[in-house]
mmCIF file of C-alpha atoms in Angstrom:
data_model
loop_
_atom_site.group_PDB
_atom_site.id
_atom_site.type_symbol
_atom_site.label_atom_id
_atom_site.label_comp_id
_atom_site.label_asym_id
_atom_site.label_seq_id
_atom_site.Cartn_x
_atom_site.Cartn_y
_atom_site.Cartn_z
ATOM 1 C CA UNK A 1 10.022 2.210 -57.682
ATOM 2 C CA UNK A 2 9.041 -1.203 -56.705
ATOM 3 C CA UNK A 3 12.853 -1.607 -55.076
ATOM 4 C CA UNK A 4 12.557 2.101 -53.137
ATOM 5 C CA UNK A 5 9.255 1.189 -51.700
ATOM 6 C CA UNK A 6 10.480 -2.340 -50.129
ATOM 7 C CA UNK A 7 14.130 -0.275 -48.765
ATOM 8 C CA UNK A 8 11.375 2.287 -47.315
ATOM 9 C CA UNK A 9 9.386 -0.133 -45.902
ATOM 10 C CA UNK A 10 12.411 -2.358 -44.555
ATOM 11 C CA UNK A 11 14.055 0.763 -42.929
ATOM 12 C CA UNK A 12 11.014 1.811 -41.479
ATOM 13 C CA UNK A 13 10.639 -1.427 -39.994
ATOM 14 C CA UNK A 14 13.898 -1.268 -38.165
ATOM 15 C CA UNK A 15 13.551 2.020 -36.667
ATOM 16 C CA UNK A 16 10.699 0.382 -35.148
ATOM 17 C CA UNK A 17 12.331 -2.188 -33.960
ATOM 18 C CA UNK A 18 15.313 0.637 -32.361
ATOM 19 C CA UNK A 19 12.584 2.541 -30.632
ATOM 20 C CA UNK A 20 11.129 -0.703 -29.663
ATOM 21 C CA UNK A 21 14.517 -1.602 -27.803
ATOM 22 C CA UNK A 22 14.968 1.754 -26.489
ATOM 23 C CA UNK A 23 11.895 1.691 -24.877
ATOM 24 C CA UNK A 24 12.397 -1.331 -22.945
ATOM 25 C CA UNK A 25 16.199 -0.329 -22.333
ATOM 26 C CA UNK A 26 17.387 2.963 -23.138
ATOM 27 C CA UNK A 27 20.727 2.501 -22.964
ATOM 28 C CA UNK A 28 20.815 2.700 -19.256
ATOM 29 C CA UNK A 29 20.142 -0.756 -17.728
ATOM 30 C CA UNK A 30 22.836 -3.410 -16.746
ATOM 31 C CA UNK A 31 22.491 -6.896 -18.348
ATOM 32 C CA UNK A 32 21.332 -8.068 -14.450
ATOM 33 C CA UNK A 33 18.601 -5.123 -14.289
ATOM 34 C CA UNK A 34 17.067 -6.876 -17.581
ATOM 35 C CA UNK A 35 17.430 -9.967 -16.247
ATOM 36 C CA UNK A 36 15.411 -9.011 -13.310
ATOM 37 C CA UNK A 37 12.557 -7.278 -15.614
ATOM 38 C CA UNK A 38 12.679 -10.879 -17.246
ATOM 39 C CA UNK A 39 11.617 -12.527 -14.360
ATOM 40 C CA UNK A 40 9.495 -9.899 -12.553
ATOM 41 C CA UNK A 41 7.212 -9.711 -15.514
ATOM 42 C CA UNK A 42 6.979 -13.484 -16.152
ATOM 43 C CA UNK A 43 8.755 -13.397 -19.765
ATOM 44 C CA UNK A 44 8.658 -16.621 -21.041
ATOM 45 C CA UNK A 45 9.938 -16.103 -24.533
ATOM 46 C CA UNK A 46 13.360 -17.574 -22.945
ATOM 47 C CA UNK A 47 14.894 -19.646 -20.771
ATOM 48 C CA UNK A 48 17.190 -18.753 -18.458
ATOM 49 C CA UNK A 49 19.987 -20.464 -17.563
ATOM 50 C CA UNK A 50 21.194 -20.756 -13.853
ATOM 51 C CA UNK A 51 24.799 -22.055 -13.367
ATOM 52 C CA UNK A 52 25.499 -24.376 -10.179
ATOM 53 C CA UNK A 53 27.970 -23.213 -7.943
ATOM 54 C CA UNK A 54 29.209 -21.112 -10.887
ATOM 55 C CA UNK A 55 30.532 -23.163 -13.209
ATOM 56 C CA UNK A 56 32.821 -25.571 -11.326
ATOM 57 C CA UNK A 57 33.366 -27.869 -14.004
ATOM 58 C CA UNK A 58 36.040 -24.758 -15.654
ATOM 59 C CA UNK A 59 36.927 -23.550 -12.283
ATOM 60 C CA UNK A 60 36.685 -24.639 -8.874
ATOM 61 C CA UNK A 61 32.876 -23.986 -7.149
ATOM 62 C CA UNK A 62 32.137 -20.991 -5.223
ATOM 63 C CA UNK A 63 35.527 -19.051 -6.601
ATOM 64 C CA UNK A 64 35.547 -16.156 -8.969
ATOM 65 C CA UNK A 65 36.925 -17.369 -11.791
ATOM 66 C CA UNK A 66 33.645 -19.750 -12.132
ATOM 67 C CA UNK A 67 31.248 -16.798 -11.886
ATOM 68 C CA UNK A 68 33.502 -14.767 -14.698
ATOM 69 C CA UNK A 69 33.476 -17.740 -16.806
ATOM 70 C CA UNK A 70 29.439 -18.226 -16.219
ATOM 71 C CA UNK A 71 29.218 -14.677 -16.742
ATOM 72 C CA UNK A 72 31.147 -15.127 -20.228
ATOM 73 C CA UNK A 73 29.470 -17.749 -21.614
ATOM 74 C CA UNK A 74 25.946 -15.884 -21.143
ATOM 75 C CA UNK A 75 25.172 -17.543 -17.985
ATOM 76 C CA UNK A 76 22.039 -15.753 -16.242
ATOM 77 C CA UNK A 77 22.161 -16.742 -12.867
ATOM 78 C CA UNK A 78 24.755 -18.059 -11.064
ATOM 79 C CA UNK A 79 24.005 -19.793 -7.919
ATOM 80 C CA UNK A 80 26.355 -19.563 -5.169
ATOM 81 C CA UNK A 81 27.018 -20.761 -1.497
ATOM 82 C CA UNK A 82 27.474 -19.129 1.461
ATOM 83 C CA UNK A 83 29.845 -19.353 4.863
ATOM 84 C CA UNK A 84 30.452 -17.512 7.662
ATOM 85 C CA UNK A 85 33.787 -17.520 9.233
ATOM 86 C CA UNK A 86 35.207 -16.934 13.182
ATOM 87 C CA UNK A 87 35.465 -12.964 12.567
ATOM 88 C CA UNK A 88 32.474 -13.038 11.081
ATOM 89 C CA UNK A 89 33.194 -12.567 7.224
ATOM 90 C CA UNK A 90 30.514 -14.067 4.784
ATOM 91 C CA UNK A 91 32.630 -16.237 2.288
ATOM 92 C CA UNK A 92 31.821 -18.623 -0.587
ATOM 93 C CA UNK A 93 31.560 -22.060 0.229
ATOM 94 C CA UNK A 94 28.973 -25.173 0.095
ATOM 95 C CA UNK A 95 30.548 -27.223 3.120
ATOM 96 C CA UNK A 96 30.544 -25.851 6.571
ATOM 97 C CA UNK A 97 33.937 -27.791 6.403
ATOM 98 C CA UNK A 98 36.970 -27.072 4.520
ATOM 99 C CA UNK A 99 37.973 -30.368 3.456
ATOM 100 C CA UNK A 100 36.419 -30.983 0.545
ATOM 101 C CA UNK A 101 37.147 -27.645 -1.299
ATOM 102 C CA UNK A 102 40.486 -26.528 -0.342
ATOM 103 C CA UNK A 103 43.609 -27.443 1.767
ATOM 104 C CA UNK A 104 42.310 -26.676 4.893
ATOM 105 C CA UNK A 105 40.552 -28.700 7.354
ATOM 106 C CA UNK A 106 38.336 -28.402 10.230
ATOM 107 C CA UNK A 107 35.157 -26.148 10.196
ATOM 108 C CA UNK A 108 35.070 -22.742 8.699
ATOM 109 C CA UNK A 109 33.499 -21.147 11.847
ATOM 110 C CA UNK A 110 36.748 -21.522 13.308
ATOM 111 C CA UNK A 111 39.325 -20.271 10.675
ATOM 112 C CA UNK A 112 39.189 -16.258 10.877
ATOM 113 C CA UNK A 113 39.205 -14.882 7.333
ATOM 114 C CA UNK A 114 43.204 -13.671 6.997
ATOM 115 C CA UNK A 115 43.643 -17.556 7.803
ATOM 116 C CA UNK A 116 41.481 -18.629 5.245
ATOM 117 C CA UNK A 117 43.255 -16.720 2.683
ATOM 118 C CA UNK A 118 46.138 -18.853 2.976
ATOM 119 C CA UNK A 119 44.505 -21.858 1.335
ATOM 120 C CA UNK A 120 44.056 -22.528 -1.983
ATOM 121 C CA UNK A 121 40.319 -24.453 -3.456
ATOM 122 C CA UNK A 122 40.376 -27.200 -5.027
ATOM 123 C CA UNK A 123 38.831 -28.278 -8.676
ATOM 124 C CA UNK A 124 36.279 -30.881 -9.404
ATOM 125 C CA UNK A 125 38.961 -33.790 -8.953
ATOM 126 C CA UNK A 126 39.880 -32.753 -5.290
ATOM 127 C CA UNK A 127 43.490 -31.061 -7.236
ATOM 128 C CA UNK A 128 44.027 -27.359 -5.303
ATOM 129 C CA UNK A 129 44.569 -24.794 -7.693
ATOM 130 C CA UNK A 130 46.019 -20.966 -7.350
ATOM 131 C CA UNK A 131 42.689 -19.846 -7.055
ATOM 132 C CA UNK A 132 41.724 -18.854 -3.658
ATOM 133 C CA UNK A 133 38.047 -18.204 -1.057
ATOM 134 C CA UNK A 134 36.496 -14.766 -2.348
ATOM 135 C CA UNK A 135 34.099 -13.280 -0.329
ATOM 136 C CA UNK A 136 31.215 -12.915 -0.371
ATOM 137 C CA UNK A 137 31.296 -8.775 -0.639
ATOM 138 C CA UNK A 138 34.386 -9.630 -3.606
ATOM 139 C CA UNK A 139 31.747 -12.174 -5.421
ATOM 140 C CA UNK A 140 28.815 -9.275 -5.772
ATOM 141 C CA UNK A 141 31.607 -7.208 -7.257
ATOM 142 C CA UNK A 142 32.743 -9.285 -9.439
ATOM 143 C CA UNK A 143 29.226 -10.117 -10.228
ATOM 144 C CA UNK A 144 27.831 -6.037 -10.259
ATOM 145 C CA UNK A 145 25.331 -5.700 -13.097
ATOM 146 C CA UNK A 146 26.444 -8.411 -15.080
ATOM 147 C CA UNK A 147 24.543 -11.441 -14.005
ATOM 148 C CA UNK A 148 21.674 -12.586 -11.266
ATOM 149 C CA UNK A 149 23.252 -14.312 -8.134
ATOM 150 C CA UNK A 150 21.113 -16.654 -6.308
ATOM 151 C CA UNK A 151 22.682 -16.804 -2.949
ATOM 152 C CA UNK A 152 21.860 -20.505 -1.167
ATOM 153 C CA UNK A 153 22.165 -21.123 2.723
ATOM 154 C CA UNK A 154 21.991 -17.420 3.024
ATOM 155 C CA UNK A 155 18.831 -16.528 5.062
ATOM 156 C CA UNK A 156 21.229 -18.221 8.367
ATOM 157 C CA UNK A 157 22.895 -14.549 8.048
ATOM 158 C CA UNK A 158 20.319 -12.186 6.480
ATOM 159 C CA UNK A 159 21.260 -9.426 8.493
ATOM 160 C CA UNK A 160 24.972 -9.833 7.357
ATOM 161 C CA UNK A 161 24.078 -10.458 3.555
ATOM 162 C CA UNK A 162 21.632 -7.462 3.496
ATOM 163 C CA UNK A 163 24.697 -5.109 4.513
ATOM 164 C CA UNK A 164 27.484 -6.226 2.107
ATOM 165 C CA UNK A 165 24.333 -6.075 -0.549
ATOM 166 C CA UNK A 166 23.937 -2.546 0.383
ATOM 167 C CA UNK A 167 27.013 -1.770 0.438
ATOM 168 C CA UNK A 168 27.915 -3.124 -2.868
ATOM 169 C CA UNK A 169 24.290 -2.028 -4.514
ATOM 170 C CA UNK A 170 23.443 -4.867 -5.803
ATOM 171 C CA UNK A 171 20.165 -5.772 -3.692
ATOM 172 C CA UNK A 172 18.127 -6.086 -6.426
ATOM 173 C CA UNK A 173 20.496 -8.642 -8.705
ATOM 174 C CA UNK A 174 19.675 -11.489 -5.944
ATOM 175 C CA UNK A 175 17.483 -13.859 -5.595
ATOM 176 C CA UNK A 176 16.792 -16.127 -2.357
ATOM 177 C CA UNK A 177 14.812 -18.985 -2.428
ATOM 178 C CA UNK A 178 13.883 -21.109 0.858
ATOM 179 C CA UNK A 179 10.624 -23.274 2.092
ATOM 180 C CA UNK A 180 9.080 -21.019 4.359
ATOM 181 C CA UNK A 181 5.591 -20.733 4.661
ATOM 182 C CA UNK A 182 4.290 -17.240 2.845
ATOM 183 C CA UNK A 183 3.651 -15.641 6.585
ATOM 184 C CA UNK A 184 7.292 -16.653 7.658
ATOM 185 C CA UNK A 185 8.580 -15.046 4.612
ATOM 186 C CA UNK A 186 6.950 -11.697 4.885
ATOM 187 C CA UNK A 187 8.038 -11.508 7.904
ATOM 188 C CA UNK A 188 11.538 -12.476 7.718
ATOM 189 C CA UNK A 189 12.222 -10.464 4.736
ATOM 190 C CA UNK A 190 9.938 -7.201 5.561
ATOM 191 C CA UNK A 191 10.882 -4.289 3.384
ATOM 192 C CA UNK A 192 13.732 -6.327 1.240
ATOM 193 C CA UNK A 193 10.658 -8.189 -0.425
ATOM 194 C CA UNK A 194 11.092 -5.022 -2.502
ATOM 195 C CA UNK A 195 14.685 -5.283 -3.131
ATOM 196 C CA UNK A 196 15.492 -9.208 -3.269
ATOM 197 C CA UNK A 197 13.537 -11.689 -5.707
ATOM 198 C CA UNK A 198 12.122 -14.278 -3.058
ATOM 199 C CA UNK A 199 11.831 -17.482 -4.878
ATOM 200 C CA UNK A 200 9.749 -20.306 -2.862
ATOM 201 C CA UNK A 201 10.930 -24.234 -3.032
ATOM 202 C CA UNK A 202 8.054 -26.188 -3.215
ATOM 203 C CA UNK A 203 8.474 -30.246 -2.901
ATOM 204 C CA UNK A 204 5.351 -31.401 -5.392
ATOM 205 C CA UNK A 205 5.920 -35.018 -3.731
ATOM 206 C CA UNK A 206 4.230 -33.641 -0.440
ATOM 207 C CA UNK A 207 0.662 -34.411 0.553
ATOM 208 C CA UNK A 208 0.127 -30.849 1.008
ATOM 209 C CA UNK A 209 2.042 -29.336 -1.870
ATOM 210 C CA UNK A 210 -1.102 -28.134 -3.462
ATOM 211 C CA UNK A 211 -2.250 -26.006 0.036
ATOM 212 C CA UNK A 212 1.548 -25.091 0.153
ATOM 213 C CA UNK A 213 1.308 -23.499 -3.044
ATOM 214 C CA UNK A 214 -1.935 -21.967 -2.801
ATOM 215 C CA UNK A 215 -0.550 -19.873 0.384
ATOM 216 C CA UNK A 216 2.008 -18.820 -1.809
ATOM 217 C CA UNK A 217 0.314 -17.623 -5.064
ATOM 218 C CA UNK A 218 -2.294 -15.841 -2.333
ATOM 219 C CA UNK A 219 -0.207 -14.446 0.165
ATOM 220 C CA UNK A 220 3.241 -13.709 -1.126
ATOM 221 C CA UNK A 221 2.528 -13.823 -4.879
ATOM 222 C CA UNK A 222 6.326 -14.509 -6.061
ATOM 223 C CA UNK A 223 7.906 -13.692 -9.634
ATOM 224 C CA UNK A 224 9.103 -17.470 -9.908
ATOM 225 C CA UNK A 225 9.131 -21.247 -8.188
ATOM 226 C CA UNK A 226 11.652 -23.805 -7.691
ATOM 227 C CA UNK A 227 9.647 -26.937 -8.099
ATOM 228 C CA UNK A 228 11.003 -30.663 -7.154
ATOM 229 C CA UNK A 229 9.233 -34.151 -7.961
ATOM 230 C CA UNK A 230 11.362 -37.218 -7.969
ATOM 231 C CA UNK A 231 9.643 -39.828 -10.128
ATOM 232 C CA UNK A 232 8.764 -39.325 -14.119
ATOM 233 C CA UNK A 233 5.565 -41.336 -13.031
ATOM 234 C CA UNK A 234 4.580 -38.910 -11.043
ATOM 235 C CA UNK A 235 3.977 -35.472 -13.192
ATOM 236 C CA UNK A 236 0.038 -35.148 -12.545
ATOM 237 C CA UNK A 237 0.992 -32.169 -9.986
ATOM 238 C CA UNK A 238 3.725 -30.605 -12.172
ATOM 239 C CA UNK A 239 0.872 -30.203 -14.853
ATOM 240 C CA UNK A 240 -1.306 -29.292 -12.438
ATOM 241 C CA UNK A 241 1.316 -26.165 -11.225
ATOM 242 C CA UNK A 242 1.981 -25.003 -14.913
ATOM 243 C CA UNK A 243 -1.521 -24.543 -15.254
ATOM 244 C CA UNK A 244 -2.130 -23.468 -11.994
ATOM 245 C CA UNK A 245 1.148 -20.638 -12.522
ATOM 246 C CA UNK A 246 0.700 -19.653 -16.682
ATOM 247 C CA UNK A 247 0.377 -16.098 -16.409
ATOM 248 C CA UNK A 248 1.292 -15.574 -13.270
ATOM 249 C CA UNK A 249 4.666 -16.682 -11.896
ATOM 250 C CA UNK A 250 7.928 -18.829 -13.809
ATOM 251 C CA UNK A 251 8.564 -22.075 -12.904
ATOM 252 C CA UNK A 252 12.378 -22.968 -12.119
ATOM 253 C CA UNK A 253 13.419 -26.955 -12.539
ATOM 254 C CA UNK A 254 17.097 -28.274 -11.472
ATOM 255 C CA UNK A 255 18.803 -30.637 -13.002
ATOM 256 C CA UNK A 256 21.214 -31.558 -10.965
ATOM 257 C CA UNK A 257 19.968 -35.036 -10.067
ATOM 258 C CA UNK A 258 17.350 -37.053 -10.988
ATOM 259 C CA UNK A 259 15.259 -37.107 -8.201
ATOM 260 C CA UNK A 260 15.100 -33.577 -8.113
ATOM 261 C CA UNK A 261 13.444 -33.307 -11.598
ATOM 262 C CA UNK A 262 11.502 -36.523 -12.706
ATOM 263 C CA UNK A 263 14.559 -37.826 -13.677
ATOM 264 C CA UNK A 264 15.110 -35.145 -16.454
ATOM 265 C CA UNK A 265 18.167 -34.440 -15.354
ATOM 266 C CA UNK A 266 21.988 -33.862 -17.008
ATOM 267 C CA UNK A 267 22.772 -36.925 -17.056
ATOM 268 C CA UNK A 268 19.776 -37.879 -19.312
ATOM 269 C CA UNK A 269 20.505 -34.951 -21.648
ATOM 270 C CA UNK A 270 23.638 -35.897 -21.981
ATOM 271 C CA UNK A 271 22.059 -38.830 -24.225
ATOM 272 C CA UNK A 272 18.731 -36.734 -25.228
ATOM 273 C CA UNK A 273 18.786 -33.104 -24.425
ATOM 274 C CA UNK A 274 15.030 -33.362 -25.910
ATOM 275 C CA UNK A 275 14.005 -35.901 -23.101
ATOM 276 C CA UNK A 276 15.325 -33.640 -20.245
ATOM 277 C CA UNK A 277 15.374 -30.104 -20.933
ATOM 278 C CA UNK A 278 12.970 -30.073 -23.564
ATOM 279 C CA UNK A 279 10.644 -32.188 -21.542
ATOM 280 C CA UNK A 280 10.852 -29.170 -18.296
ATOM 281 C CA UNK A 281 10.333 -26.781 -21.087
ATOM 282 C CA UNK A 282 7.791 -27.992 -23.083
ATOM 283 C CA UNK A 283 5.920 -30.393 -21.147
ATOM 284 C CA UNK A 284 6.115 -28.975 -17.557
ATOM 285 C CA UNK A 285 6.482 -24.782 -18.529
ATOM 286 C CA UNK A 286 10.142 -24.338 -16.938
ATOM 287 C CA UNK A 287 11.883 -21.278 -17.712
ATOM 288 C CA UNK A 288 14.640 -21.366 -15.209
ATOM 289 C CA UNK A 289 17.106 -24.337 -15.168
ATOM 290 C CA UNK A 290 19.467 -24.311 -12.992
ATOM 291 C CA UNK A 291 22.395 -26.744 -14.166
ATOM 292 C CA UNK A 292 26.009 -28.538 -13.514
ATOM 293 C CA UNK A 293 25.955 -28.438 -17.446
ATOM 294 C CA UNK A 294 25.761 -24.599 -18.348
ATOM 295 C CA UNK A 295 27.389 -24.414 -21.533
ATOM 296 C CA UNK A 296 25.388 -27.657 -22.619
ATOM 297 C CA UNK A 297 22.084 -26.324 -21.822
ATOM 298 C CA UNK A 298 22.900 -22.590 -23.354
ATOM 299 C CA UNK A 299 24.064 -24.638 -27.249
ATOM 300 C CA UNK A 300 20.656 -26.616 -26.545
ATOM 301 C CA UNK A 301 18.498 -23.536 -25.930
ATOM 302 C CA UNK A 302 20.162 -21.282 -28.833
ATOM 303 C CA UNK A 303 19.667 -23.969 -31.010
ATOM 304 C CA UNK A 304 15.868 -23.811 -30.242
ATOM 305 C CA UNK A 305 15.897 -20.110 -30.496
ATOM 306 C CA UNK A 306 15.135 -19.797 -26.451
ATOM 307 C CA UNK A 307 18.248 -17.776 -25.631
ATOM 308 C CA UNK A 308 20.956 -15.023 -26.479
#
């Protein structure tokens, strides 16, 4: 009796659990659609996990190979750049130069996109590979409901961006992030405040980083914040802004550098994962971390039970 009761009482507990699930998803929404919910309603039962440039260390940056492999490896974000070239196509790429990233040369603005189809990128060692410039229209495809894109440099062409986002429908799996004040960004971004995830950059070096922020939380009253400080000294105001945010908003930390994040950065988590990531999580409230490490920081967080 004693062994039918507990099976009961386990099985009830699961279909609990089911209907719990369903609830929240019912089968219908994409992985990016509960990715957005994540961030919209400040969950901070995980950390999400935003890959640099896709993840250029597998592939080269900005091509679609790196956002499938992000995608793959449970990425959440991936952040990519953006380009416009002579005829006016929106295409993936950091540099407003081709040099760097694939056999090309000169500026981008004057290659028309069938002539930038010729090249090939290049990987992290400056070796081109057969992978070649998507655009940007082929990277939301490619991306559609399975990840968050954070498109960088791309207010210079919102007008552009907005259409291929319509046109693909995937407004509402991208975020933009920028450092205008809350007034500029309402009106700048009008109606697709309701579509796109506005994300503001706030530099917590400044004198006026508190006043910044304050406009911010009162005025525009974003989901999340990218947050920069350059010294490990100097954390009194990223305490202040996890207190200031709990409840309220996420905080986003990358770790690119060091002077971007205290010095918390890869490089130091290379040696103690603990001292850089942990420290943003624990210490400082981050729950977005955007990374040149992705597949590092994703082992680190499952091992803490803070992702997928």
């Amino acid at each position: 009796m004693k062994l039918r009761n507990t099976i009961l009482i386990v099985l009830a507990a699961v279909a609990v659990a089911g209907c719990n699930i369903s609830d929240k998803n019912d089968g219908n929404l994409s992985r990016a659609e509960i990715l957005r919910e994540k961030i919209l309603s400040t969950d901070t039962s995980t950390v999400l996990v935003v890959a640099h440039r896709g993840d250029w260390r597998y592939a080269p940056e900005n091509s679609i190979a790196a956002i499938e492999h992000s995608i793959a490896t449970g990425v959440d974000v991936v952040e990519i750049d953006l380009q416009m070239t002579k005829d006016s196509v929106l295409i993936l790429m950091h540099d407003s130069r081709l040099e760097r990233t694939t056999t090309g040369s000169g500026r981008v603005s004057d290659w028309t996109i069938d002539s930038i189809r010729t090249l090939r990128l290049k990987n992290g060692a400056g070796i081109h590979t057969k992978h070649t410039v998507p655009t940007l229209e082929e990277a939301m495809l490619a991306a559609k409901g399975k990840v968050l894109v954070n498109l960088d440099k791309a207010d210079r062409y919102f007008g552009p961006v907005m259409s291929v986002l319509e046109k693909t429908g995937t407004t509402k799996q991208v975020i933009m992030k920028g450092g205008r004040p809350a007034g500029e960004v309402l009106d700048f971004y009008g109606k697709y405040l309701d579509e796109v995830i506005y994300m503001p950059i706030v530099g917590l070096d400044r004198a006026d980083a508190e006043e910044v922020m304050h406009g911010y939380i009162e005025n525009l009253k974003p989901a999340a914040y990218e947050m920069t400080y350059s010294r490990a000294e100097d954390a009194a105001m990223p305490l202040k802004m996890r207190k200031e945010l709990q409840g309220k908003a996420l905080i986003w930390y990358n770790t690119l550098w060091d002077t971007i994040s205290g010095g918390h950065d890869d490089d130091l988590a290379l040696e103690d994962p603990d001292a850089a990531y942990g420290y943003l999580i624990d210490t400082l409230g981050a729950r977005i971390i955007q990374t040149d490490r992705a597949e590092y920081l994703l082992s680190y967080l499952r091992s803490r039970g803070l992702h997928d």
